[in-house]
PDB file of C-alpha atoms in Angstrom:
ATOM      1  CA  UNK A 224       8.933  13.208 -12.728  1.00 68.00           C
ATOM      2  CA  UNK A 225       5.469  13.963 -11.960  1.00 82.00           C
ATOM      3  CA  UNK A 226       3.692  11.408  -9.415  1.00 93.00           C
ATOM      4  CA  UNK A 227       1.052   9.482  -9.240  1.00 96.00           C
ATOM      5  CA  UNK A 228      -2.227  11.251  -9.713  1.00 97.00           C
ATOM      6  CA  UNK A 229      -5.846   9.941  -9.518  1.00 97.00           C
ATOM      7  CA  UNK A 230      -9.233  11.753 -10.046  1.00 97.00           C
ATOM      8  CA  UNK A 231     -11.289  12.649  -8.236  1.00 97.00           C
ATOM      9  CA  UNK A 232     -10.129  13.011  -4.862  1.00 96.00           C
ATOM     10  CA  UNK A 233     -13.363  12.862  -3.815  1.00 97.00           C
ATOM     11  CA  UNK A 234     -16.790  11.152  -4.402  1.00 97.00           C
ATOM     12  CA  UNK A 235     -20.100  10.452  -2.995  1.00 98.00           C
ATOM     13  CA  UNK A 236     -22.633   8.128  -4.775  1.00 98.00           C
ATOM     14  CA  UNK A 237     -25.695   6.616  -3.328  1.00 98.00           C
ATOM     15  CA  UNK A 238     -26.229   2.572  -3.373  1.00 98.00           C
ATOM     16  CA  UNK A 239     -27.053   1.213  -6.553  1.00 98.00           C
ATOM     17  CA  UNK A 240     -25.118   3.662  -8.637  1.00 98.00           C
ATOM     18  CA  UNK A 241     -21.817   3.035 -10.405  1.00 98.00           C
ATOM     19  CA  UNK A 242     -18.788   4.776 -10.494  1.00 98.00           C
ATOM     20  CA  UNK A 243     -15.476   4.928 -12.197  1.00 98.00           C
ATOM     21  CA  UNK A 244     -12.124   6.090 -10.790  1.00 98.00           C
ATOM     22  CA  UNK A 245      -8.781   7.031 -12.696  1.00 98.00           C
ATOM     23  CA  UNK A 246      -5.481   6.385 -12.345  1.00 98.00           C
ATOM     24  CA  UNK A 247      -2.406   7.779 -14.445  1.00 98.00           C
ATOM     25  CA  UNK A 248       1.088   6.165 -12.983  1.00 96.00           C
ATOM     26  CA  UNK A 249       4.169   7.743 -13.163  1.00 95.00           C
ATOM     27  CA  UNK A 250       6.128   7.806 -16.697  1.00 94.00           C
ATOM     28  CA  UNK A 251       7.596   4.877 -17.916  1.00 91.00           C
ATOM     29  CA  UNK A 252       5.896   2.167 -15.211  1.00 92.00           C
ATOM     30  CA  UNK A 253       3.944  -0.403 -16.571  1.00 91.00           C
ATOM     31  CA  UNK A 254       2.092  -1.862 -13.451  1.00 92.00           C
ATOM     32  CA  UNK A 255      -0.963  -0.338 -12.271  1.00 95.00           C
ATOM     33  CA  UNK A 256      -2.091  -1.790  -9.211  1.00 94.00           C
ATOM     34  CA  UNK A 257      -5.531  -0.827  -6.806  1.00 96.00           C
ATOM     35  CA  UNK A 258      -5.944  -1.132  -3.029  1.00 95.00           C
ATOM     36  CA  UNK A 259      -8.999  -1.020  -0.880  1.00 96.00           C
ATOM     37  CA  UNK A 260      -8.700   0.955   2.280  1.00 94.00           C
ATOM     38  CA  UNK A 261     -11.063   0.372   5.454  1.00 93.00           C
ATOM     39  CA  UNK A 262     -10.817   0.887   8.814  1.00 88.00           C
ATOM     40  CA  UNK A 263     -12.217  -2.086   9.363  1.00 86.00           C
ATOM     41  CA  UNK A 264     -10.521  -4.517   6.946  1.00 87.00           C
ATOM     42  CA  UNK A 265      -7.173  -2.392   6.493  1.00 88.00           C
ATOM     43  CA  UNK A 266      -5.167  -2.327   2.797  1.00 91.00           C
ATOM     44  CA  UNK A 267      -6.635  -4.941   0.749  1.00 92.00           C
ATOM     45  CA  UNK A 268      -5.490  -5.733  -2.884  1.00 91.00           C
ATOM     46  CA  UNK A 269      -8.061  -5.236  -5.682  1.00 95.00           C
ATOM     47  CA  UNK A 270      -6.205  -6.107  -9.131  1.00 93.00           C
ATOM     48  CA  UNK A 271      -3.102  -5.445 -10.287  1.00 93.00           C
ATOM     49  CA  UNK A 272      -2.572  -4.580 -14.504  1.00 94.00           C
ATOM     50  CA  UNK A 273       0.594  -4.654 -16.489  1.00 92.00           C
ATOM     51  CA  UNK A 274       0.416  -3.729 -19.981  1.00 91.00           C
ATOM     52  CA  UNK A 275      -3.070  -3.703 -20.357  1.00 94.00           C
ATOM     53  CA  UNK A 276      -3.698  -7.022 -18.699  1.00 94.00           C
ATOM     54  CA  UNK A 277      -4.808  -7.951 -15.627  1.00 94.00           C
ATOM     55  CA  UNK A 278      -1.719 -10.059 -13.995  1.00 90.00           C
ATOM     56  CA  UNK A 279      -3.566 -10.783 -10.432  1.00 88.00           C
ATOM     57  CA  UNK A 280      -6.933 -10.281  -8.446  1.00 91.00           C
ATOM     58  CA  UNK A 281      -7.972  -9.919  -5.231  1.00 91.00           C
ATOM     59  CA  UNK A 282     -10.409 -11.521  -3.469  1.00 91.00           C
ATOM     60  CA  UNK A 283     -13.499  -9.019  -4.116  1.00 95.00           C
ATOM     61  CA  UNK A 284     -16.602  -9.287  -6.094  1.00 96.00           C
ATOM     62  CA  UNK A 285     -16.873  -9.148  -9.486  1.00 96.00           C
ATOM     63  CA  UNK A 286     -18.462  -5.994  -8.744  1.00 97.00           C
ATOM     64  CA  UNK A 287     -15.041  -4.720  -9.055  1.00 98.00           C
ATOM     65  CA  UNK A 288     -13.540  -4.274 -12.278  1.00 97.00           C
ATOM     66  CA  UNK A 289     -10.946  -2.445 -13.988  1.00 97.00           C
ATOM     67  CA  UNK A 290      -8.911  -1.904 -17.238  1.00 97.00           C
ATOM     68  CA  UNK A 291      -5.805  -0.548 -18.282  1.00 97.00           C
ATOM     69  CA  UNK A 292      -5.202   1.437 -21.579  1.00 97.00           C
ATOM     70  CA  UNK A 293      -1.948   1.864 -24.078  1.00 95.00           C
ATOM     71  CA  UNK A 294      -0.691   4.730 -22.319  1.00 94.00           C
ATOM     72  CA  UNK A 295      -0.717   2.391 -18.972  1.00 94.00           C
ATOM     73  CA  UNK A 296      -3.600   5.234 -17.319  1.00 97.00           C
ATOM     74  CA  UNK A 297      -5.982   2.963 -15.402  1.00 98.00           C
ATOM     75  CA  UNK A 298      -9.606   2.933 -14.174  1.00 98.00           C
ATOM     76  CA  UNK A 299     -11.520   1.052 -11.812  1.00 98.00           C
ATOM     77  CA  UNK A 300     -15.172   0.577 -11.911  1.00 98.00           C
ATOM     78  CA  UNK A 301     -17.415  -0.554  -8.894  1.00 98.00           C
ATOM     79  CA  UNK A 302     -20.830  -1.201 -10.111  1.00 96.00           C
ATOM     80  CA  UNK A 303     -24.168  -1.310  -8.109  1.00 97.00           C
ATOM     81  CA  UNK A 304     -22.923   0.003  -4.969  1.00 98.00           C
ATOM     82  CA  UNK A 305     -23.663  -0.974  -1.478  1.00 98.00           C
ATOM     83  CA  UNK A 306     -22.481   1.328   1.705  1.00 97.00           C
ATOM     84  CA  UNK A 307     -19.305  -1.267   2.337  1.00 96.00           C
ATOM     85  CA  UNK A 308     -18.227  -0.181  -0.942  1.00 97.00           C
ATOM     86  CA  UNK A 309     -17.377   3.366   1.110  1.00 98.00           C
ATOM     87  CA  UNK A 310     -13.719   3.940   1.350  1.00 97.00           C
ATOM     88  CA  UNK A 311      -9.635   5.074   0.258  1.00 96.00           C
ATOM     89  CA  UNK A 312      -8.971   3.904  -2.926  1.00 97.00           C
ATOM     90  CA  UNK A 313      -5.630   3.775  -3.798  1.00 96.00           C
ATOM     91  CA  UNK A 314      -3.701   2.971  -6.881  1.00 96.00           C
ATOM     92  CA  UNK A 315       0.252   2.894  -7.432  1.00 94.00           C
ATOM     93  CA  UNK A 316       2.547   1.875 -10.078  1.00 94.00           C
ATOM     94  CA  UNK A 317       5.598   0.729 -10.561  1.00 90.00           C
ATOM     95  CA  UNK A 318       7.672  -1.131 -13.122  1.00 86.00           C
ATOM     96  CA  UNK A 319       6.185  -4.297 -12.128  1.00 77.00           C
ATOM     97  CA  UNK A 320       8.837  -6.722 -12.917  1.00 73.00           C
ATOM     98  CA  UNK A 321       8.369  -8.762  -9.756  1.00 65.00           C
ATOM     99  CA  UNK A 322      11.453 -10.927  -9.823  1.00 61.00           C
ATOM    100  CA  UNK A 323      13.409  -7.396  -9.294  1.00 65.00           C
ATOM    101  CA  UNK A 324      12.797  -6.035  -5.389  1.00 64.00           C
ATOM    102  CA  UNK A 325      11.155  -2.601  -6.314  1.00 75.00           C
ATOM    103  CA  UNK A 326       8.191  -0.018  -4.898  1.00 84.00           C
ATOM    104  CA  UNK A 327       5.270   0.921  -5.787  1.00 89.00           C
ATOM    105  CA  UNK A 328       4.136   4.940  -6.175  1.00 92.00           C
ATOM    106  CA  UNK A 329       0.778   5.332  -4.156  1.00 94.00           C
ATOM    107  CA  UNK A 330      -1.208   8.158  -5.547  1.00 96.00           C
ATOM    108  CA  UNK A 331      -2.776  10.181  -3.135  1.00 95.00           C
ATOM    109  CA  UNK A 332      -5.996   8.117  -3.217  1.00 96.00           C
ATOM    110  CA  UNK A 333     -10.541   8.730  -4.243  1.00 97.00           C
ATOM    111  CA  UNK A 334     -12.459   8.712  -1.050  1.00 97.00           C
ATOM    112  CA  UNK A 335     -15.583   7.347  -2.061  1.00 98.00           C
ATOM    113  CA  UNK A 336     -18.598   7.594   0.336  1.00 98.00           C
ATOM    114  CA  UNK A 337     -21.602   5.901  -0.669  1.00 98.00           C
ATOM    115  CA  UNK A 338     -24.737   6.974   1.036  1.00 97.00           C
TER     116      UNK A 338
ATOM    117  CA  UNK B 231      -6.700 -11.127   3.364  1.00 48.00           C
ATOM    118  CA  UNK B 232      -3.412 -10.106   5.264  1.00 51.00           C
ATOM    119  CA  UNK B 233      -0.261 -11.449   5.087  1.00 62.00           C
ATOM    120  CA  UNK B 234       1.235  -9.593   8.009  1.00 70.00           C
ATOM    121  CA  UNK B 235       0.729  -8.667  11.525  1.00 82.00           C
ATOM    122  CA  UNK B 236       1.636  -5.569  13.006  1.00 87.00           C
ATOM    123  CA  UNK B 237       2.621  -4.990  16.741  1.00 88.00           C
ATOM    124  CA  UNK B 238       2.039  -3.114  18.311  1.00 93.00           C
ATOM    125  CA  UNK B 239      -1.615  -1.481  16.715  1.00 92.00           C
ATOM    126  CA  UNK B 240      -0.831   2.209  18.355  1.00 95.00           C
ATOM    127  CA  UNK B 241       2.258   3.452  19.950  1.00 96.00           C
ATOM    128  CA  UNK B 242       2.839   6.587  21.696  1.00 97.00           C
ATOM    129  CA  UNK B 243       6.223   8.106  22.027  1.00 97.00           C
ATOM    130  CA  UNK B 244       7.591  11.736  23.185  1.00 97.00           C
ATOM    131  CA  UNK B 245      10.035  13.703  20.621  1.00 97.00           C
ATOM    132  CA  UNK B 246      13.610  12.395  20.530  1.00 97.00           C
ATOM    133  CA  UNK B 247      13.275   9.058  22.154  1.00 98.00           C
ATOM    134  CA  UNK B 248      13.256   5.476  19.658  1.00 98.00           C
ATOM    135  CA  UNK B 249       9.665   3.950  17.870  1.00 97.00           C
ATOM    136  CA  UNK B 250      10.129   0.532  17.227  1.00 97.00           C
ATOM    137  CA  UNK B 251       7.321  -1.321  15.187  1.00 97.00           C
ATOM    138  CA  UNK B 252       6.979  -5.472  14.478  1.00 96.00           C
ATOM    139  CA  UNK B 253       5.673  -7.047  11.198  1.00 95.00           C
ATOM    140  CA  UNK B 254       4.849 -10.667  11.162  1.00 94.00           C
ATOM    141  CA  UNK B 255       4.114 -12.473   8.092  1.00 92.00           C
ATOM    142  CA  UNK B 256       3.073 -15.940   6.706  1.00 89.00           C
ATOM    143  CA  UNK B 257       5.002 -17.202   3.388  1.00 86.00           C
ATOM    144  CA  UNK B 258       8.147 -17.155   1.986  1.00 86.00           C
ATOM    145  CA  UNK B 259       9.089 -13.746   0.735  1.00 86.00           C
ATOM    146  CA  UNK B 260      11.064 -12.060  -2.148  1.00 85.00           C
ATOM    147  CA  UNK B 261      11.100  -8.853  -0.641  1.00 89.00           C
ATOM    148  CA  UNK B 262       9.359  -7.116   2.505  1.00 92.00           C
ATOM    149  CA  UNK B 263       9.086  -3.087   1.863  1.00 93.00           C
ATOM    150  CA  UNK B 264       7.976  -0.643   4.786  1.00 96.00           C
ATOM    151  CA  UNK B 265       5.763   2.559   3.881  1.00 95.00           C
ATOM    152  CA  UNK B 266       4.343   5.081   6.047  1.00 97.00           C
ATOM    153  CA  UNK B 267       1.019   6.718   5.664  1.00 96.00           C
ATOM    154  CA  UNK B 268      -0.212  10.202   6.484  1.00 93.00           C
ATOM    155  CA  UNK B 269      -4.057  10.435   8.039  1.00 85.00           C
ATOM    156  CA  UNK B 270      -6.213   9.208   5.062  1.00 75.00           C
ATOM    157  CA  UNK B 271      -3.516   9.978   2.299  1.00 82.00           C
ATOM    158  CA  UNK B 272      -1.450   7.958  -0.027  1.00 86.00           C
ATOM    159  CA  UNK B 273       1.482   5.476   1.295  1.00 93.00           C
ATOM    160  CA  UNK B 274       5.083   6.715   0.668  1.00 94.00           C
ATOM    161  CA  UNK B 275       7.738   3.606   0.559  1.00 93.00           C
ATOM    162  CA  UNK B 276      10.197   3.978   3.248  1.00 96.00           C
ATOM    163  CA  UNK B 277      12.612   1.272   2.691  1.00 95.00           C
ATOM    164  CA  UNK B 278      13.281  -2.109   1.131  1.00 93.00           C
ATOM    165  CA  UNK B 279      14.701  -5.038   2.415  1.00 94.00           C
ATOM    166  CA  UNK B 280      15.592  -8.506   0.257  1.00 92.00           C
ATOM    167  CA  UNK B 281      15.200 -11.804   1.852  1.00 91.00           C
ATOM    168  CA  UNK B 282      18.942 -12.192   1.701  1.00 94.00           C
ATOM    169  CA  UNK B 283      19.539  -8.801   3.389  1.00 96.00           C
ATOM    170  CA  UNK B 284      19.239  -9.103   7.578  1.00 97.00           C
ATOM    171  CA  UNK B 285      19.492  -5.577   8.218  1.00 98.00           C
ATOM    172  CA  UNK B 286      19.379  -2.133   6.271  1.00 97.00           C
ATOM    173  CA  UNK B 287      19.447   1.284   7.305  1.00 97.00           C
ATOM    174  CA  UNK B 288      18.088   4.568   5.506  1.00 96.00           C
ATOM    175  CA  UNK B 289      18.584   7.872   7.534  1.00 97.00           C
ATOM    176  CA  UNK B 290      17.197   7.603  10.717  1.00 97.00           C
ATOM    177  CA  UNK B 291      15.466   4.003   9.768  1.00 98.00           C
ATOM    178  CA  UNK B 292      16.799   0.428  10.553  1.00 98.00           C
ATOM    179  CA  UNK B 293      15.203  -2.457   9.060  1.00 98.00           C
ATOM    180  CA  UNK B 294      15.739  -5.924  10.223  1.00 98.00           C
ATOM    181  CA  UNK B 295      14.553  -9.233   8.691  1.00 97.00           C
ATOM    182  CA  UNK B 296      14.464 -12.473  10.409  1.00 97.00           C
ATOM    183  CA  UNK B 297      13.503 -15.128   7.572  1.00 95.00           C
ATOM    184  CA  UNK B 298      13.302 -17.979  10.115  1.00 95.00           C
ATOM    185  CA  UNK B 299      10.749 -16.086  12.354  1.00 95.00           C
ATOM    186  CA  UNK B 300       9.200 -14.926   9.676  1.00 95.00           C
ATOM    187  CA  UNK B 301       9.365 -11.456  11.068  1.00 96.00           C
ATOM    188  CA  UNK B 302      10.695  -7.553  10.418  1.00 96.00           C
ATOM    189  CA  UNK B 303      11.063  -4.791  12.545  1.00 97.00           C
ATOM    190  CA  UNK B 304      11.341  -0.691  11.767  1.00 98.00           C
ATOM    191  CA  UNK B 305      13.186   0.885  14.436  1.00 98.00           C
ATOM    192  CA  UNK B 306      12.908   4.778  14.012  1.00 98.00           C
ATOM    193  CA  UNK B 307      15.099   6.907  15.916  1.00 98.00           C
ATOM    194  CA  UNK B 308      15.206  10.518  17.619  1.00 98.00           C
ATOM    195  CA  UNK B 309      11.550  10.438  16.614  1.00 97.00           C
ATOM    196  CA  UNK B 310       9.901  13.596  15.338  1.00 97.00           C
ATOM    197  CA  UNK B 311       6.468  15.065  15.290  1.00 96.00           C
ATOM    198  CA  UNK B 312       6.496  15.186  11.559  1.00 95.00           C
ATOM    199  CA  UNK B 313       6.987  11.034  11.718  1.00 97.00           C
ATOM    200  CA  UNK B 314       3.660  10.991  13.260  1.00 97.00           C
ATOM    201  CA  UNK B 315       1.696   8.669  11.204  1.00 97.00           C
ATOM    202  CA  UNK B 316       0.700   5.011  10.090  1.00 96.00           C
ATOM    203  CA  UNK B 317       3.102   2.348   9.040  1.00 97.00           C
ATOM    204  CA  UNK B 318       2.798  -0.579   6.823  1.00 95.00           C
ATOM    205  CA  UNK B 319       5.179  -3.277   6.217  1.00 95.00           C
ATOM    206  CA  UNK B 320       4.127  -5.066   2.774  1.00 93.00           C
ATOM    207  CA  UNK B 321       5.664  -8.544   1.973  1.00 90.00           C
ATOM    208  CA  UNK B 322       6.612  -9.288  -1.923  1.00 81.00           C
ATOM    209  CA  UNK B 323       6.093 -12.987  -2.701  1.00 71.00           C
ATOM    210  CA  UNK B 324       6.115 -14.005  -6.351  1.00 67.00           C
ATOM    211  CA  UNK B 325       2.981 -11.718  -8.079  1.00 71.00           C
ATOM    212  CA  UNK B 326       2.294  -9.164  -5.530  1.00 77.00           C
ATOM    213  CA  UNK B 327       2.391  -6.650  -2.766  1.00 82.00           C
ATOM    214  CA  UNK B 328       0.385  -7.363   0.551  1.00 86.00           C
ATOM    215  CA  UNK B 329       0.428  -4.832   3.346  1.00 90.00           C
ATOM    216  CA  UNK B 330       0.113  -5.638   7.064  1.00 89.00           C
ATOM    217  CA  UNK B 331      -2.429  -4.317   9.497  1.00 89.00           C
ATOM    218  CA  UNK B 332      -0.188  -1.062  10.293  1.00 93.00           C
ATOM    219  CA  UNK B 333       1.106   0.481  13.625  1.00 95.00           C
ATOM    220  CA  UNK B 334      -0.082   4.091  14.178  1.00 96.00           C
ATOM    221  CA  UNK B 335       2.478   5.496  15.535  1.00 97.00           C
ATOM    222  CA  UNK B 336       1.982   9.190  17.414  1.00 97.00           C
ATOM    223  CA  UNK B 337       5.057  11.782  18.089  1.00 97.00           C
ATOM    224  CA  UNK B 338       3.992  14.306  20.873  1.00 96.00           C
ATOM    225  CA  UNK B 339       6.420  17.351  20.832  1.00 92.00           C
TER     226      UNK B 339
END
């Protein structure tokens, strides 16, 4: 099965721009999910979509959005961004049937540096 | 925000002896999952561990859960250069995954 793959790997915008990330999950899972990674403020949950609707939300600005489509791909979009926005993105599926125990697939991550 | 606490932040260790890493957490738990990340890549899950289950073991992993401390612990043994890395534990509540502050953990050969 083929993993977890998001585009680009890399990115560097300048403040005020937007940008938009993708996310395709492995075959078959129906949970998309997006992390935040910072050194300063470690792994932090961004949203979390199953079956093309958001099921939970983090605690960051509305700033942050993101959608899910039939074929369970998924894309985040961070608009007018400020330096802090500058870090790992991560996304990983999984089934997402949370009364099961199960993992999530991390892809291998967008490093977005905003200058 | 975090659910768990990681101890210690940074651990040294020399090939072939024992790395053993703490997670502390807050709430009531369905689940608590460790992964390990490689500098500035994805996470890769590790090992899973029910709130029913005190202790599980994967290769050359051991997981134990302590529900009444509200704590875990990875114990990795004959440690390896390739191990070299970060490590997360993530607790599993009722609607999602929240990862701990991590332990960087660095094999020297």
């Amino acid at each position: 099965k083929a993993g977890v793959t998001q585009t680009p790997r890399y990115l560097i915008k300048t403040r005020g721009q937007q940008v938009t990330l993708s996310c395709s999950p492995i075959s078959g899972h129906r949970s998309v999910s997006w992390y935040q990674q910072t050194p300063g403020q470690g792994l932090q949950f961004l949203f979390e979509y199953f079956s093309e609707t958001q099921r939970n939300k983090g605690n960051f600005p509305g700033r942050f959005s993101g959608r899910q489509f039939s074929n369970s791909r998924s894309e985040m979009n961070v608009s007018t961004l400020e330096l802090g926005d500058s870090a790992l993105y991560l996304c990983a599926s999984s089934l997402g049937y949370w009364d099961k125990p199960y993992e999530q697939y991390f892809g291998p991550g967008t490093r977005l540096t905003v200058t | 925000s975090q659910q768990g606490e990681e101890d210690p932040q940074a651990l040294s260790i020399q090939e072939g002896e024992n790395a053993t890493m703490n997670c502390s957490y807050k709430t009531s738990i369905n689940n608590l999952q460790w992964y390990r990340q490689n500098s500035g890549r994805g996470l890769v899950h590790l090992i899973l561990i029910r709130s029913n289950e005190r202790e599980k073991h994967s290769g050359r992993l051991r997981v134990t859960l302590d529900t009444s401390k509200k704590s875990s612990s990875l114990l990795i043994t004959a440690s390896r250069a390739a191990d070299t890395a970060s490590y997360f534990c993530a607790t599993v509540g009722t609607d999602k995954l929240i990862f701990g502050t991590g332990t960087r953990l660095q094999v020297f050969p």
